[in-house]
Amino acid sequence: MFSPLMKWMKSNNILPRISDTERQALEAGTVWIDGEFFRGNPDFDTILASPYSQLTDEEQAFLDGPVNELLGMLDRYDINRTRRIPDEVLSFLKREGFMSFLIPKAYGGKAFSSLAISTILTKISPVNATVGTFVVIPNSLGAAELIKHYGTEAQKDNYLPKLAAGEYVPCFGLTEPTAGSDAASIKAEGEVFKDGDEVKIRLNFRKRYITLAPIANLVTLACNLHDPDNLLGKGESPGITCVLIHKDTPGFESGDHHLPIGEPFYNGPLVGKDVVVPADNIIGGAEKAGEGWRMLMEQLAGGRAISLPAGAIGAAKVVSAATGPYSMIRQQFSIPIGRMEGIESKIAKINALTYMMDGARIAACSAIDNGEQPPVVSAVLKAWTTEVARQLGTDGMDIFAGAGVMQGPNNILGPGYSSAPVGVTVEGANIMTRTLITFGQGATRCHPYALNVVNAVEADDVDAFRSNLLAWFGHFFANIGRTLLRGLTRGWSVPMPGNVHSATRVHYRRLGWAASRFSMLTNIAMFALGGKLKARGNLTGRYADALAWMILASGALRRFEAEGARRDDLPLLHYSVQYALAQVQDAFEGIYANFDGPVGAVMRVLSLWWVRINPIGTLPNDALSHKAALTTQTYGEQYKRLHDGVYFPAADRPGFGRLFATFKLMAEAEPGLQKIIQAQRNKKLPRGTPELLAEDAAQQAIISREEASRVTAAYAARLHNIEVDVFTPEQYFETSKGQSGIYFGVPPAAAKTRHAPKAKTEAA
């Protein structure tokens, strides 16, 4: 019975066909908490027991020392205007080891944890992405990481110390004009030949969108390797291979720039015509020829959770840190705009989703540091944090309004808003990650039985096919019953984890209920669509949405418990998990409404109405939005804790520096201001702007002279803070004088008069 069934399934494309490159991707990394959601009955005790680490003393000292010193050196506006990083900044990056985080200490590196690298990038990238790329690229997929894991001993001894010292500035050449998201289809070619007694490779390639390409002197090139005489012993077509190229190699051209949207980080093309390098330049030597794709998949399995999510979440934290204060500084209709519900709702969303994403970031990096390499979770972190951060940046710009759209040294959010599409695009465009990778890879890789069944069919192993298929059917029917029971009880039948805050138990019930439905729907899709599932991008995208928001919600819950279940953080937790479950609900409704064929007709007629009238989640209400917004509208311990890791410039620095200084002044003046307002209510002082009555209040001993000074200083700072940059015609039309480039703003000399050069960092 099972042998004919297996042959029928294979011949009729019932199961997805897996190419060699897909198999390498599927076999890379590990299954982590994503497997709990595909199983349909997540063990929340296991999820809550997963690591949630802290930085070591050495890592924290680096963050508090060299990182803050670096950021104090930067003039973001001038770097963006001139598109140049000052030489002293580059020297500092190299001297202090900013390019060595991945490299073992034996080779001169810092050997920092994934969490430390992520946290450092979270702090640097929002301040200046151009400088940030000099930290991101050397400490992500590229020469150092690949040589560390796969290089020969000679390669490690030669390259790693020089990479650690910044003597080599690396870049990674993968993307091509015809190979973007479909990176496995690269056209770059390397042909192995013999030159006397030496085996060499002749390379021809054209790469683009390569970060640091214009100034890199060591390129890791991904190419398709051909070896017609089998000189390397890996066959005539070994396949995708990673090869090192030095900048001065004849035939190799670099130095031209693309001009990225937003912040002008160094990015450009790489072109090679008959570039000849020794075969020893293959990372790992001849033995690793043809293993380049496997190397990339193995390192991206965890790596995608580090760099880009760090930049996105860092940007979201800055938006959160800035919009709360600005909403109280900026007043209209005689009240702070932050007291208007339309503004308040956006601030609440910014605060809560930032809280959730940062929790997911720390949990994922902690898991990676403890041996996990979860490709599906990494894909979720990359795609959804960059997309959500883009949305939050837009919300922040709406709140800042004119102060957000007027460019200049005092614009806090504009550069990050403009640069947001970069994170959405690189390391796999989010559209592809959502519609192809997250669920397409996860459904096979993370499902408890699917990959075993596929492997059994491909191997003609009837016994393995029988046992796994029967287990799969059992799993399917168990989840149908579990979903029905949890739907009827609205999650009350979900097993609760021990020792969690009572106010959070509802979230575990809803999340467990969502997981059982997700698992049931996954099985339906795999049974009903099989090999056709890959072509249904809109449908798989909805599955990916459901999975992603469940993973992000678990990050918020993990953070809340790990940080001591603080009651003042409950509004952020409640808002973020409710928001996430509302997105899961929306994804489920979309799946039921858009499933094709007879199965889809049954789902639409018999099930969709039940899904809609018995929702797993709904969006947060206005009362919760109010509470979540308040968490950043008052300066105090909670504000400082939530924005730990955000760089706060000195008070005399434009933009965020002056905003934060004003926010603190207002907090100091608040007691005296409230006394004036109360005196107005008691008719001891006339109506009008309370701050303008400070002198009268002091004369009547309603407030002290010191309180009056604070009120007056805070009012002056508030008025100054809402001003935007103004340029003279000579400054504005700078390019009309024949200067190269397209620059708008203050010339370097004038800019320096507005800045405090090398200002020291002011702690939150």
mmCIF file of C-alpha atoms in Angstrom, residues 220-506:
data_model
loop_
_atom_site.group_PDB
_atom_site.id
_atom_site.type_symbol
_atom_site.label_atom_id
_atom_site.label_comp_id
_atom_site.label_asym_id
_atom_site.label_seq_id
_atom_site.Cartn_x
_atom_site.Cartn_y
_atom_site.Cartn_z
ATOM 1 C CA THR A 220 35.190 37.820 -1.092
ATOM 2 C CA LEU A 221 33.689 36.896 -4.453
ATOM 3 C CA ALA A 222 30.938 34.324 -4.946
ATOM 4 C CA CYS A 223 31.282 32.702 -8.366
ATOM 5 C CA ASN A 224 30.350 29.584 -10.273
ATOM 6 C CA LEU A 225 33.520 27.555 -10.547
ATOM 7 C CA HIS A 226 34.332 25.405 -13.578
ATOM 8 C CA ASP A 227 37.235 22.973 -13.642
ATOM 9 C CA PRO A 228 37.308 21.325 -17.085
ATOM 10 C CA ASP A 229 40.420 19.262 -16.279
ATOM 11 C CA ASN A 230 39.334 18.418 -12.714
ATOM 12 C CA LEU A 231 42.526 19.936 -11.362
ATOM 13 C CA LEU A 232 40.958 20.450 -7.929
ATOM 14 C CA GLY A 233 39.500 16.954 -7.730
ATOM 15 C CA LYS A 234 35.932 18.226 -7.281
ATOM 16 C CA GLY A 235 34.591 17.452 -10.760
ATOM 17 C CA GLU A 236 34.239 19.618 -13.851
ATOM 18 C CA SER A 237 31.601 21.916 -12.315
ATOM 19 C CA PRO A 238 32.182 22.251 -8.565
ATOM 20 C CA GLY A 239 29.560 25.028 -8.327
ATOM 21 C CA ILE A 240 29.330 28.173 -6.226
ATOM 22 C CA THR A 241 32.657 28.976 -4.592
ATOM 23 C CA CYS A 242 33.981 31.826 -2.455
ATOM 24 C CA VAL A 243 37.258 33.288 -3.695
ATOM 25 C CA LEU A 244 39.438 36.073 -2.249
ATOM 26 C CA ILE A 245 40.569 38.901 -4.544
ATOM 27 C CA HIS A 246 42.994 41.674 -3.627
ATOM 28 C CA LYS A 247 42.305 45.186 -4.881
ATOM 29 C CA ASP A 248 45.475 45.536 -6.934
ATOM 30 C CA THR A 249 44.918 42.320 -8.939
ATOM 31 C CA PRO A 250 45.158 43.020 -12.721
ATOM 32 C CA GLY A 251 41.789 43.079 -14.447
ATOM 33 C CA PHE A 252 39.892 43.938 -11.273
ATOM 34 C CA GLU A 253 38.059 47.274 -11.185
ATOM 35 C CA SER A 254 36.467 48.982 -8.196
ATOM 36 C CA GLY A 255 36.160 52.483 -6.766
ATOM 37 C CA ASP A 256 32.987 53.740 -8.426
ATOM 38 C CA HIS A 257 29.984 54.530 -6.238
ATOM 39 C CA HIS A 258 26.280 53.913 -6.296
ATOM 40 C CA LEU A 259 24.344 56.614 -4.414
ATOM 41 C CA PRO A 260 21.998 54.925 -1.912
ATOM 42 C CA ILE A 261 18.782 56.577 -0.830
ATOM 43 C CA GLY A 262 18.986 58.242 2.565
ATOM 44 C CA GLU A 263 22.380 58.170 4.203
ATOM 45 C CA PRO A 264 25.193 57.899 1.613
ATOM 46 C CA PHE A 265 27.038 54.796 2.776
ATOM 47 C CA TYR A 266 29.840 53.554 0.535
ATOM 48 C CA ASN A 267 28.380 51.150 -2.015
ATOM 49 C CA GLY A 268 29.295 50.356 -5.593
ATOM 50 C CA PRO A 269 30.031 47.856 -8.351
ATOM 51 C CA LEU A 270 32.826 45.319 -8.728
ATOM 52 C CA VAL A 271 33.950 44.363 -12.229
ATOM 53 C CA GLY A 272 36.485 41.756 -13.217
ATOM 54 C CA LYS A 273 37.758 40.722 -16.648
ATOM 55 C CA ASP A 274 40.206 37.846 -16.792
ATOM 56 C CA VAL A 275 41.209 38.345 -13.179
ATOM 57 C CA VAL A 276 43.684 35.603 -12.278
ATOM 58 C CA VAL A 277 44.194 34.456 -8.691
ATOM 59 C CA PRO A 278 45.837 31.368 -7.176
ATOM 60 C CA ALA A 279 43.535 28.440 -6.394
ATOM 61 C CA ASP A 280 44.752 28.855 -2.827
ATOM 62 C CA ASN A 281 42.517 31.953 -2.701
ATOM 63 C CA ILE A 282 39.470 29.710 -2.470
ATOM 64 C CA ILE A 283 38.230 30.073 1.093
ATOM 65 C CA GLY A 284 39.094 26.746 2.659
ATOM 66 C CA GLY A 285 41.383 25.834 -0.220
ATOM 67 C CA ALA A 286 40.674 23.350 -3.019
ATOM 68 C CA GLU A 287 38.855 21.105 -0.565
ATOM 69 C CA LYS A 288 36.106 23.725 -0.207
ATOM 70 C CA ALA A 289 35.609 24.363 -3.928
ATOM 71 C CA GLY A 290 31.920 24.240 -4.729
ATOM 72 C CA GLU A 291 30.872 24.672 -1.098
ATOM 73 C CA GLY A 292 30.269 28.404 -1.231
ATOM 74 C CA TRP A 293 26.485 28.205 -1.188
ATOM 75 C CA ARG A 294 26.543 25.899 1.826
ATOM 76 C CA MET A 295 28.891 28.316 3.598
ATOM 77 C CA LEU A 296 26.563 31.235 2.913
ATOM 78 C CA MET A 297 23.454 29.377 4.041
ATOM 79 C CA GLU A 298 25.115 28.138 7.225
ATOM 80 C CA GLN A 299 26.324 31.591 8.230
ATOM 81 C CA LEU A 300 23.143 33.396 7.218
ATOM 82 C CA ALA A 301 21.116 30.872 9.234
ATOM 83 C CA GLY A 302 21.881 32.859 12.358
ATOM 84 C CA GLY A 303 23.574 35.920 10.931
ATOM 85 C CA ARG A 304 20.448 37.457 9.450
ATOM 86 C CA ALA A 305 19.171 37.950 13.003
ATOM 87 C CA ILE A 306 22.081 40.221 13.914
ATOM 88 C CA SER A 307 23.085 43.143 11.682
ATOM 89 C CA LEU A 308 19.945 44.340 9.902
ATOM 90 C CA PRO A 309 17.568 43.736 12.819
ATOM 91 C CA ALA A 310 20.023 45.667 15.002
ATOM 92 C CA GLY A 311 19.931 48.658 12.670
ATOM 93 C CA ALA A 312 16.150 48.534 12.370
ATOM 94 C CA ILE A 313 15.513 48.166 16.091
ATOM 95 C CA GLY A 314 18.111 50.818 16.873
ATOM 96 C CA ALA A 315 16.236 53.182 14.567
ATOM 97 C CA ALA A 316 12.929 52.281 16.244
ATOM 98 C CA LYS A 317 14.432 52.946 19.675
ATOM 99 C CA VAL A 318 15.543 56.396 18.563
ATOM 100 C CA VAL A 319 12.058 57.108 17.205
ATOM 101 C CA SER A 320 10.608 56.014 20.546
ATOM 102 C CA ALA A 321 13.179 58.016 22.527
ATOM 103 C CA ALA A 322 12.500 61.158 20.480
ATOM 104 C CA THR A 323 8.760 61.173 19.791
ATOM 105 C CA GLY A 324 7.641 60.891 23.417
ATOM 106 C CA PRO A 325 9.665 63.941 24.486
ATOM 107 C CA TYR A 326 8.838 65.923 21.349
ATOM 108 C CA SER A 327 5.131 65.299 21.854
ATOM 109 C CA MET A 328 5.366 67.028 25.248
ATOM 110 C CA ILE A 329 7.645 69.850 24.087
ATOM 111 C CA ARG A 330 5.544 70.775 21.072
ATOM 112 C CA GLN A 331 2.234 72.407 22.006
ATOM 113 C CA GLN A 332 -0.816 73.349 19.999
ATOM 114 C CA PHE A 333 -4.223 74.594 21.185
ATOM 115 C CA SER A 334 -2.558 75.306 24.567
ATOM 116 C CA ILE A 335 -1.784 71.632 25.271
ATOM 117 C CA PRO A 336 1.124 69.313 24.427
ATOM 118 C CA ILE A 337 0.380 67.489 21.181
ATOM 119 C CA GLY A 338 1.126 64.249 23.032
ATOM 120 C CA ARG A 339 -2.152 64.694 24.902
ATOM 121 C CA MET A 340 -4.089 64.507 21.641
ATOM 122 C CA GLU A 341 -5.392 60.991 21.034
ATOM 123 C CA GLY A 342 -4.291 60.850 17.391
ATOM 124 C CA ILE A 343 -0.693 61.580 18.389
ATOM 125 C CA GLU A 344 -0.976 59.398 21.470
ATOM 126 C CA SER A 345 -2.023 56.338 19.460
ATOM 127 C CA LYS A 346 1.046 56.573 17.227
ATOM 128 C CA ILE A 347 3.395 57.009 20.195
ATOM 129 C CA ALA A 348 1.833 53.978 21.873
ATOM 130 C CA LYS A 349 2.417 51.865 18.790
ATOM 131 C CA ILE A 350 6.013 53.075 18.479
ATOM 132 C CA ASN A 351 6.781 52.344 22.143
ATOM 133 C CA ALA A 352 5.116 48.942 22.308
ATOM 134 C CA LEU A 353 6.366 47.476 19.040
ATOM 135 C CA THR A 354 9.882 48.691 19.804
ATOM 136 C CA TYR A 355 9.655 46.964 23.193
ATOM 137 C CA MET A 356 8.552 43.749 21.483
ATOM 138 C CA MET A 357 11.164 43.785 18.732
ATOM 139 C CA ASP A 358 14.010 44.488 21.136
ATOM 140 C CA GLY A 359 12.916 41.531 23.239
ATOM 141 C CA ALA A 360 12.888 39.282 20.173
ATOM 142 C CA ARG A 361 16.342 40.580 19.181
ATOM 143 C CA ILE A 362 17.910 39.811 22.540
ATOM 144 C CA ALA A 363 16.257 36.377 22.725
ATOM 145 C CA ALA A 364 17.414 35.427 19.216
ATOM 146 C CA CYS A 365 20.994 36.648 19.704
ATOM 147 C CA SER A 366 21.159 34.871 23.057
ATOM 148 C CA ALA A 367 20.033 31.640 21.388
ATOM 149 C CA ILE A 368 22.683 32.036 18.686
ATOM 150 C CA ASP A 369 25.349 32.528 21.339
ATOM 151 C CA ASN A 370 24.167 29.285 22.906
ATOM 152 C CA GLY A 371 24.545 27.215 19.745
ATOM 153 C CA GLU A 372 21.325 27.782 17.800
ATOM 154 C CA GLN A 373 21.451 28.826 14.145
ATOM 155 C CA PRO A 374 17.742 29.328 13.370
ATOM 156 C CA PRO A 375 17.293 30.322 9.694
ATOM 157 C CA VAL A 376 13.510 30.784 9.891
ATOM 158 C CA VAL A 377 13.626 32.949 13.016
ATOM 159 C CA SER A 378 16.520 34.894 11.485
ATOM 160 C CA ALA A 379 14.437 35.529 8.364
ATOM 161 C CA VAL A 380 11.557 36.726 10.523
ATOM 162 C CA LEU A 381 13.809 39.069 12.486
ATOM 163 C CA LYS A 382 15.340 40.523 9.338
ATOM 164 C CA ALA A 383 12.149 41.036 7.358
ATOM 165 C CA TRP A 384 9.639 42.020 10.010
ATOM 166 C CA THR A 385 11.878 44.280 12.109
ATOM 167 C CA THR A 386 12.999 46.264 9.062
ATOM 168 C CA GLU A 387 9.413 46.568 7.821
ATOM 169 C CA VAL A 388 7.947 47.488 11.212
ATOM 170 C CA ALA A 389 10.768 49.967 11.848
ATOM 171 C CA ARG A 390 9.957 51.604 8.520
ATOM 172 C CA GLN A 391 6.320 51.958 9.608
ATOM 173 C CA LEU A 392 7.330 53.361 12.990
ATOM 174 C CA GLY A 393 9.648 55.837 11.296
ATOM 175 C CA THR A 394 6.704 57.065 9.249
ATOM 176 C CA ASP A 395 4.618 57.402 12.416
ATOM 177 C CA GLY A 396 7.430 59.374 14.039
ATOM 178 C CA MET A 397 7.673 61.677 11.039
ATOM 179 C CA ASP A 398 3.927 62.296 11.279
ATOM 180 C CA ILE A 399 4.379 63.392 14.893
ATOM 181 C CA PHE A 400 7.360 65.646 14.157
ATOM 182 C CA ALA A 401 5.528 67.029 11.104
ATOM 183 C CA GLY A 402 7.384 70.116 9.858
ATOM 184 C CA ALA A 403 10.363 69.414 12.129
ATOM 185 C CA GLY A 404 10.652 66.022 10.451
ATOM 186 C CA VAL A 405 10.599 67.170 6.854
ATOM 187 C CA MET A 406 12.860 70.217 7.120
ATOM 188 C CA GLN A 407 16.421 69.061 6.609
ATOM 189 C CA GLY A 408 19.437 70.290 8.511
ATOM 190 C CA PRO A 409 21.604 69.482 11.534
ATOM 191 C CA ASN A 410 18.566 69.571 13.838
ATOM 192 C CA ASN A 411 16.498 67.015 11.932
ATOM 193 C CA ILE A 412 16.380 63.907 14.122
ATOM 194 C CA LEU A 413 14.229 61.414 12.201
ATOM 195 C CA GLY A 414 14.554 62.443 8.548
ATOM 196 C CA PRO A 415 17.792 60.592 7.691
ATOM 197 C CA GLY A 416 16.579 57.324 9.212
ATOM 198 C CA TYR A 417 13.206 57.675 7.509
ATOM 199 C CA SER A 418 14.901 58.158 4.151
ATOM 200 C CA SER A 419 17.243 55.207 4.686
ATOM 201 C CA ALA A 420 14.586 52.731 5.838
ATOM 202 C CA PRO A 421 14.141 51.118 2.380
ATOM 203 C CA VAL A 422 17.771 49.990 2.466
ATOM 204 C CA GLY A 423 17.189 47.572 5.347
ATOM 205 C CA VAL A 424 14.005 46.344 3.706
ATOM 206 C CA THR A 425 15.906 45.556 0.491
ATOM 207 C CA VAL A 426 19.274 44.023 1.385
ATOM 208 C CA GLU A 427 20.076 40.447 2.506
ATOM 209 C CA GLY A 428 17.029 39.245 0.617
ATOM 210 C CA ALA A 429 14.214 41.645 -0.219
ATOM 211 C CA ASN A 430 11.403 41.473 2.320
ATOM 212 C CA ILE A 431 8.840 40.584 -0.332
ATOM 213 C CA MET A 432 10.815 37.455 -1.162
ATOM 214 C CA THR A 433 11.556 36.688 2.465
ATOM 215 C CA ARG A 434 7.849 36.900 3.285
ATOM 216 C CA THR A 435 6.391 35.079 0.279
ATOM 217 C CA LEU A 436 9.065 32.442 -0.348
ATOM 218 C CA ILE A 437 11.541 31.901 2.449
ATOM 219 C CA THR A 438 9.849 32.176 5.838
ATOM 220 C CA PHE A 439 6.999 29.738 5.325
ATOM 221 C CA GLY A 440 8.361 27.972 2.249
ATOM 222 C CA GLN A 441 11.479 26.932 4.136
ATOM 223 C CA GLY A 442 9.800 26.722 7.517
ATOM 224 C CA ALA A 443 6.965 24.436 6.425
ATOM 225 C CA THR A 444 9.471 21.813 5.341
ATOM 226 C CA ARG A 445 12.339 22.482 7.753
ATOM 227 C CA CYS A 446 10.444 23.110 10.982
ATOM 228 C CA HIS A 447 7.523 20.742 10.533
ATOM 229 C CA PRO A 448 7.949 17.661 12.735
ATOM 230 C CA TYR A 449 7.436 15.183 9.860
ATOM 231 C CA ALA A 450 7.402 16.883 6.428
ATOM 232 C CA LEU A 451 11.126 16.791 5.659
ATOM 233 C CA ASN A 452 11.354 13.184 6.827
ATOM 234 C CA VAL A 453 8.581 12.219 4.411
ATOM 235 C CA VAL A 454 10.221 14.085 1.524
ATOM 236 C CA ASN A 455 13.568 12.451 2.246
ATOM 237 C CA ALA A 456 11.928 9.024 2.445
ATOM 238 C CA VAL A 457 10.234 9.494 -0.932
ATOM 239 C CA GLU A 458 13.455 10.652 -2.566
ATOM 240 C CA ALA A 459 15.351 7.712 -1.052
ATOM 241 C CA ASP A 460 12.597 5.148 -1.848
ATOM 242 C CA ASP A 461 12.604 4.197 1.834
ATOM 243 C CA VAL A 462 9.170 2.651 2.329
ATOM 244 C CA ASP A 463 9.572 1.988 6.054
ATOM 245 C CA ALA A 464 10.592 5.567 6.830
ATOM 246 C CA PHE A 465 7.811 6.840 4.570
ATOM 247 C CA ARG A 466 5.186 4.711 6.326
ATOM 248 C CA SER A 467 6.180 5.637 9.874
ATOM 249 C CA ASN A 468 6.522 9.361 9.207
ATOM 250 C CA LEU A 469 3.384 9.644 7.094
ATOM 251 C CA LEU A 470 1.283 7.883 9.730
ATOM 252 C CA ALA A 471 2.794 10.129 12.415
ATOM 253 C CA TRP A 472 2.009 13.139 10.232
ATOM 254 C CA PHE A 473 -1.638 12.107 9.909
ATOM 255 C CA GLY A 474 -1.835 11.611 13.660
ATOM 256 C CA HIS A 475 -0.331 15.033 14.209
ATOM 257 C CA PHE A 476 -2.801 16.559 11.733
ATOM 258 C CA PHE A 477 -5.922 15.129 13.352
ATOM 259 C CA ALA A 478 -4.653 15.900 16.841
ATOM 260 C CA ASN A 479 -4.271 19.555 15.840
ATOM 261 C CA ILE A 480 -7.761 19.637 14.354
ATOM 262 C CA GLY A 481 -9.156 18.515 17.695
ATOM 263 C CA ARG A 482 -6.850 20.809 19.620
ATOM 264 C CA THR A 483 -7.821 23.805 17.487
ATOM 265 C CA LEU A 484 -11.527 23.081 17.883
ATOM 266 C CA LEU A 485 -11.219 22.749 21.668
ATOM 267 C CA ARG A 486 -9.100 25.879 22.037
ATOM 268 C CA GLY A 487 -11.466 27.820 19.815
ATOM 269 C CA LEU A 488 -14.483 26.797 21.874
ATOM 270 C CA THR A 489 -12.721 27.680 25.132
ATOM 271 C CA ARG A 490 -10.938 30.737 23.695
ATOM 272 C CA GLY A 491 -7.611 29.290 24.723
ATOM 273 C CA TRP A 492 -8.484 28.223 28.248
ATOM 274 C CA SER A 493 -7.427 24.658 27.417
ATOM 275 C CA VAL A 494 -3.858 25.764 26.588
ATOM 276 C CA PRO A 495 -1.352 24.481 29.192
ATOM 277 C CA MET A 496 0.047 27.414 31.143
ATOM 278 C CA PRO A 497 3.742 27.908 31.889
ATOM 279 C CA GLY A 498 4.660 28.044 35.528
ATOM 280 C CA ASN A 499 5.599 31.185 37.458
ATOM 281 C CA VAL A 500 4.449 33.829 35.009
ATOM 282 C CA HIS A 501 2.735 37.087 35.917
ATOM 283 C CA SER A 502 -1.009 36.531 36.242
ATOM 284 C CA ALA A 503 -1.787 39.471 33.951
ATOM 285 C CA THR A 504 0.068 37.776 31.091
ATOM 286 C CA ARG A 505 -1.671 34.404 31.179
ATOM 287 C CA VAL A 506 -4.291 35.513 28.660
#
